[in-house]
């Protein structure tokens, strides 16, 4: 926000050496408030290379392991402190309503979906009611969520499958729930983790993709590969909560454009190349 001064480093002097390193790395990345040349003292590597920062960059990341257990533990601890009780933002009263809301949330916002679903579930109060209509009948009710034709087809198709193949109950098994029309791993993980309390995977949406890459927990842009990378380093009992915490963090502070790094509890653990404020070395590869 204009006119608001970013948080300054502590007066203890702990950040002073880091500030000099950050100044030397301006050739790798550009932060919102780059230091003046008079404030930065060139490091030996920079002096020896005629001002180039290539050597310094390699020195900064030498021996650095972004998925070291100690670093992962620190990230999880800080997320627990910042977002201790967060859960899925989609309003629902049962597994079927959560399934519908999650399907509708694709390429839409949770706020928008939450505006649509109260009337939708009043009009069609049960999974049987959804199974009894056609996709064309449902389209006007979900129009504002976008991609309404495909979503209507998925919702009605899933309802028919739940009624005809699973006795009207949303299955609580990954293999079975993935057979429902419109349900891929993201939707399945939301329903299984949030409603059934079964940690079968990690929800990977745009927030999780962005922040996981910024934190160097993955280098992939492919959701299935990102999920596999996260499942390897995040303890299984944390999979569901971790997803919710990262999603809330992405909405509150770590936005796609101009993340609020000065207020971020993970700031000195993050070396993202698109940070707006930093007290640590910047890694050119840490970007979404």
Coordinates of C-alpha atoms in Angstrom, one line a residue:
X1 CA 0.0 0.0 0.0
X2 CA 1.4 3.4 -0.9
X3 CA 2.8 5.4 1.9
X4 CA 3.3 2.5 4.2
X5 CA 6.9 1.9 5.1
X6 CA 8.1 -1.7 5.1
X7 CA 9.2 -3.3 8.3
X8 CA 12.8 -2.7 9.0
X9 CA 15.3 -5.3 10.2
X10 CA 16.0 -5.5 13.9
X11 CA 18.4 -3.1 15.5
X12 CA 20.5 -5.9 16.8
X13 CA 22.7 -5.7 13.8
X14 CA 22.0 -9.3 12.8
X15 CA 20.8 -8.2 9.4
X16 CA 23.7 -5.9 8.5
X17 CA 25.9 -8.6 7.0
X18 CA 22.9 -10.0 5.0
X19 CA 22.2 -6.5 3.7
X20 CA 25.6 -6.3 2.1
X21 CA 25.1 -9.7 0.5
X22 CA 21.7 -8.7 -0.8
X23 CA 23.3 -5.6 -2.4
X24 CA 25.8 -7.8 -4.1
X25 CA 23.0 -9.9 -5.6
X26 CA 21.2 -7.1 -7.4
X27 CA 22.5 -8.5 -10.7
X28 CA 20.5 -11.7 -10.0
X29 CA 17.2 -10.2 -8.9
X30 CA 15.6 -6.8 -8.3
X31 CA 13.9 -6.1 -5.0
X32 CA 11.4 -3.3 -4.4
X33 CA 13.9 -1.1 -2.5
X34 CA 17.4 -1.8 -3.8
X35 CA 20.2 -0.4 -1.8
X36 CA 22.2 2.6 -2.9
X37 CA 25.6 1.9 -4.2
X38 CA 27.1 3.9 -1.4
X39 CA 25.5 1.5 1.2
X40 CA 26.8 -1.7 -0.2
X41 CA 30.4 -3.0 0.4
X42 CA 31.5 -5.2 -2.5
X43 CA 32.4 -8.7 -1.4
X44 CA 35.7 -10.3 -2.4
X45 CA 34.1 -12.5 -5.0
X46 CA 32.5 -9.5 -6.6
X47 CA 35.7 -7.4 -6.5
X48 CA 37.7 -10.2 -8.0
X49 CA 35.3 -10.7 -10.9
X50 CA 35.1 -7.0 -11.8
X51 CA 31.7 -6.5 -10.2
X52 CA 29.9 -9.6 -11.6
X53 CA 27.9 -11.6 -9.0
X54 CA 28.1 -15.0 -10.6
X55 CA 30.7 -16.3 -8.1
X56 CA 28.9 -14.8 -5.2
X57 CA 25.6 -16.4 -6.3
X58 CA 27.3 -19.9 -6.3
X59 CA 28.8 -19.2 -2.9
X60 CA 25.4 -18.2 -1.5
X61 CA 23.8 -21.5 -2.4
X62 CA 26.7 -23.9 -1.9
X63 CA 25.7 -26.7 0.5
X64 CA 22.2 -25.3 0.8
X65 CA 19.4 -28.0 1.0
X66 CA 15.9 -26.4 0.7
X67 CA 14.3 -29.7 1.8
X68 CA 16.5 -30.4 4.8
X69 CA 14.4 -31.8 7.7
X70 CA 15.4 -28.9 9.9
X71 CA 14.2 -26.3 7.4
X72 CA 10.9 -28.2 6.8
X73 CA 10.3 -28.4 10.5
X74 CA 10.9 -24.7 10.9
X75 CA 8.5 -23.9 8.0
X76 CA 5.8 -26.1 9.5
X77 CA 6.3 -24.6 13.0
X78 CA 5.9 -21.0 11.7
X79 CA 2.8 -22.0 9.7
X80 CA 1.3 -23.5 12.8
X81 CA 1.9 -20.3 14.7
X82 CA 0.5 -18.1 12.0
X83 CA -2.5 -20.3 10.9
X84 CA -3.2 -22.8 13.8
X85 CA -6.9 -23.6 13.1
X86 CA -7.4 -22.9 9.4
X87 CA -9.6 -25.3 7.3
X88 CA -11.3 -25.4 3.9
X89 CA -12.9 -22.0 3.1
X90 CA -15.7 -23.6 1.0
X91 CA -19.0 -23.8 2.9
X92 CA -20.5 -27.2 3.2
X93 CA -22.6 -29.4 5.5
X94 CA -21.7 -32.8 4.2
X95 CA -19.3 -34.7 1.8
X96 CA -21.5 -34.2 -1.2
X97 CA -21.8 -30.4 -0.7
X98 CA -18.0 -30.2 -0.3
X99 CA -17.6 -32.2 -3.5
X100 CA -19.9 -29.9 -5.5
X101 CA -18.3 -26.8 -4.1
X102 CA -14.8 -28.0 -4.9
X103 CA -15.8 -28.8 -8.5
X104 CA -17.3 -25.3 -8.8
X105 CA -14.2 -23.7 -7.4
X106 CA -12.1 -24.5 -10.4
X107 CA -11.1 -21.3 -12.1
X108 CA -13.2 -19.4 -9.6
X109 CA -12.8 -18.0 -6.1
X110 CA -14.1 -19.6 -2.9
X111 CA -15.9 -16.3 -2.1
X112 CA -17.8 -16.6 -5.4
X113 CA -18.6 -20.2 -4.9
X114 CA -19.9 -19.5 -1.4
X115 CA -22.3 -17.0 -2.8
X116 CA -23.7 -19.5 -5.2
X117 CA -24.0 -22.7 -3.1
X118 CA -26.6 -21.6 -0.5
X119 CA -29.3 -21.2 -3.0
X120 CA -28.0 -24.1 -5.1
X121 CA -28.3 -26.5 -2.1
X122 CA -31.7 -25.1 -1.1
X123 CA -33.0 -25.8 -4.6
X124 CA -31.3 -29.3 -4.8
X125 CA -31.0 -30.4 -1.1
X126 CA -29.8 -33.9 -1.8
X127 CA -27.5 -35.8 -4.1
X128 CA -30.6 -37.6 -5.4
X129 CA -32.0 -34.2 -6.4
X130 CA -28.9 -33.4 -8.4
X131 CA -29.0 -36.8 -10.1
X132 CA -32.6 -36.2 -11.2
X133 CA -31.8 -33.1 -13.3
X134 CA -29.9 -32.5 -16.6
X135 CA -26.7 -30.5 -16.9
X136 CA -28.7 -27.9 -18.9
X137 CA -31.0 -27.4 -16.0
X138 CA -28.1 -26.8 -13.7
X139 CA -26.2 -24.4 -15.9
X140 CA -28.1 -21.2 -15.0
X141 CA -27.6 -21.8 -11.3
X142 CA -23.8 -22.0 -11.5
X143 CA -23.2 -19.6 -14.4
X144 CA -21.3 -17.1 -12.3
X145 CA -18.6 -19.6 -11.3
X146 CA -17.3 -19.9 -14.9
X147 CA -17.0 -22.9 -17.2
X148 CA -20.6 -23.6 -16.2
X149 CA -21.3 -26.1 -19.0
X150 CA -18.4 -28.4 -18.1
X151 CA -19.1 -28.0 -14.4
X152 CA -22.8 -28.7 -14.7
X153 CA -21.9 -31.9 -16.6
X154 CA -19.4 -32.9 -13.9
X155 CA -21.8 -32.2 -11.0
X156 CA -24.8 -34.0 -12.5
X157 CA -22.5 -36.9 -13.7
X158 CA -21.0 -37.2 -10.2
X159 CA -24.4 -37.2 -8.6
X160 CA -25.7 -40.0 -10.8
X161 CA -22.5 -42.1 -10.1
X162 CA -22.8 -41.5 -6.3
X163 CA -26.5 -42.6 -6.4
X164 CA -26.2 -45.5 -8.8
X165 CA -22.8 -46.9 -7.8
X166 CA -22.2 -45.9 -4.2
X167 CA -25.7 -46.0 -2.7
X168 CA -26.0 -42.2 -2.4
X169 CA -22.8 -41.8 -0.3
X170 CA -19.7 -40.1 -1.5
X171 CA -16.9 -42.7 -1.3
X172 CA -14.2 -42.2 1.2
X173 CA -11.6 -44.1 -0.8
X174 CA -9.2 -42.4 -3.2
X175 CA -9.5 -45.1 -6.0
X176 CA -13.3 -45.0 -5.8
X177 CA -13.8 -41.2 -5.6
X178 CA -11.5 -40.7 -8.6
X179 CA -14.0 -42.6 -10.7
X180 CA -16.6 -39.8 -10.3
X181 CA -17.0 -37.5 -13.3
X182 CA -15.1 -34.2 -12.7
X183 CA -13.1 -35.5 -9.8
X184 CA -9.3 -35.4 -10.1
X185 CA -6.7 -35.6 -7.3
X186 CA -7.1 -32.0 -6.1
X187 CA -10.8 -32.4 -5.6
X188 CA -10.4 -35.9 -4.1
X189 CA -7.7 -34.6 -1.6
X190 CA -10.0 -31.8 -0.5
X191 CA -13.0 -34.1 0.2
X192 CA -11.0 -36.9 1.7
X193 CA -8.8 -34.7 3.8
X194 CA -11.3 -32.1 5.0
X195 CA -14.5 -34.2 5.4
X196 CA -13.2 -37.8 6.0
X197 CA -10.0 -36.7 7.7
X198 CA -8.0 -39.1 5.5
X199 CA -4.6 -37.8 4.4
X200 CA -4.2 -39.4 1.0
X201 CA -2.3 -36.6 -0.6
X202 CA -1.6 -32.8 -0.7
X203 CA -4.0 -30.4 -2.3
X204 CA -2.2 -28.5 -5.1
X205 CA -3.9 -25.4 -6.3
X206 CA -2.4 -22.2 -7.6
X207 CA -1.4 -20.9 -4.1
X208 CA 0.3 -24.2 -3.2
X209 CA 2.1 -24.3 -6.6
X210 CA 3.3 -20.7 -6.3
X211 CA 4.5 -20.8 -2.6
X212 CA 6.0 -24.3 -2.9
X213 CA 8.2 -23.1 -5.7
X214 CA 9.1 -19.9 -3.9
X215 CA 10.1 -21.9 -0.9
X216 CA 12.1 -24.3 -3.1
X217 CA 10.1 -27.3 -2.0
X218 CA 9.7 -28.2 -5.7
X219 CA 11.0 -27.1 -9.0
X220 CA 8.1 -28.5 -11.0
X221 CA 5.1 -26.6 -12.5
X222 CA 3.1 -29.8 -12.9
X223 CA 0.5 -30.4 -10.2
X224 CA 0.9 -34.2 -9.9
X225 CA 4.7 -33.8 -9.7
X226 CA 4.4 -31.0 -7.1
X227 CA 2.2 -33.2 -5.0
X228 CA 4.6 -36.0 -5.1
X229 CA 7.5 -33.7 -4.2
X230 CA 5.6 -32.3 -1.2
X231 CA 4.5 -35.7 0.0
X232 CA 8.1 -36.7 0.2
X233 CA 9.1 -33.9 2.5
X234 CA 6.0 -33.0 4.5
X235 CA 5.0 -35.5 7.2
X236 CA 1.8 -37.4 6.3
X237 CA -0.1 -36.2 9.4
X238 CA 0.5 -32.6 8.2
X239 CA -0.6 -33.0 4.5
X240 CA -4.2 -31.7 4.9
X241 CA -3.4 -28.9 7.3
X242 CA -0.3 -27.8 5.3
X243 CA -2.4 -27.4 2.2
X244 CA -4.9 -25.2 4.1
X245 CA -2.2 -23.2 5.7
X246 CA -0.4 -22.5 2.4
X247 CA -3.7 -21.6 0.7
X248 CA -4.5 -19.1 3.4
X249 CA -0.9 -17.8 3.4
X250 CA -1.2 -17.2 -0.4
X251 CA -4.4 -15.2 0.1
X252 CA -3.2 -13.1 3.0
X253 CA 0.5 -12.4 2.4
X254 CA 2.2 -14.4 -0.4
X255 CA 0.2 -13.1 -3.3
X256 CA 1.2 -13.7 -6.9
X257 CA 2.0 -10.0 -7.5
X258 CA 3.8 -8.0 -4.9
X259 CA 3.8 -10.4 -2.0
X260 CA 3.9 -8.7 1.4
X261 CA 7.3 -10.1 2.3
X262 CA 7.9 -7.5 5.0
X263 CA 5.1 -9.1 7.1
X264 CA 5.8 -12.7 6.2
X265 CA 6.6 -15.2 9.0
X266 CA 8.6 -17.2 6.5
X267 CA 10.6 -14.3 5.1
X268 CA 14.1 -15.2 6.3
X269 CA 13.5 -18.8 5.1
X270 CA 12.5 -17.7 1.6
X271 CA 15.0 -16.9 -1.1
X272 CA 12.4 -16.3 -3.9
X273 CA 13.6 -14.3 -6.8
X274 CA 10.4 -12.2 -6.9
X275 CA 10.4 -11.1 -3.3
X276 CA 9.6 -7.5 -2.6
X277 CA 11.8 -7.2 0.5
X278 CA 14.5 -9.5 1.7
X279 CA 17.0 -10.1 4.5
X280 CA 18.5 -13.2 3.0
X281 CA 20.3 -14.2 -0.2
X282 CA 18.2 -14.4 -3.4
X283 CA 18.2 -17.6 -5.4
X284 CA 17.4 -17.0 -9.1
X285 CA 15.9 -20.5 -9.4
X286 CA 13.4 -19.9 -6.6
X287 CA 10.5 -18.4 -8.5
X288 CA 7.1 -19.5 -9.6

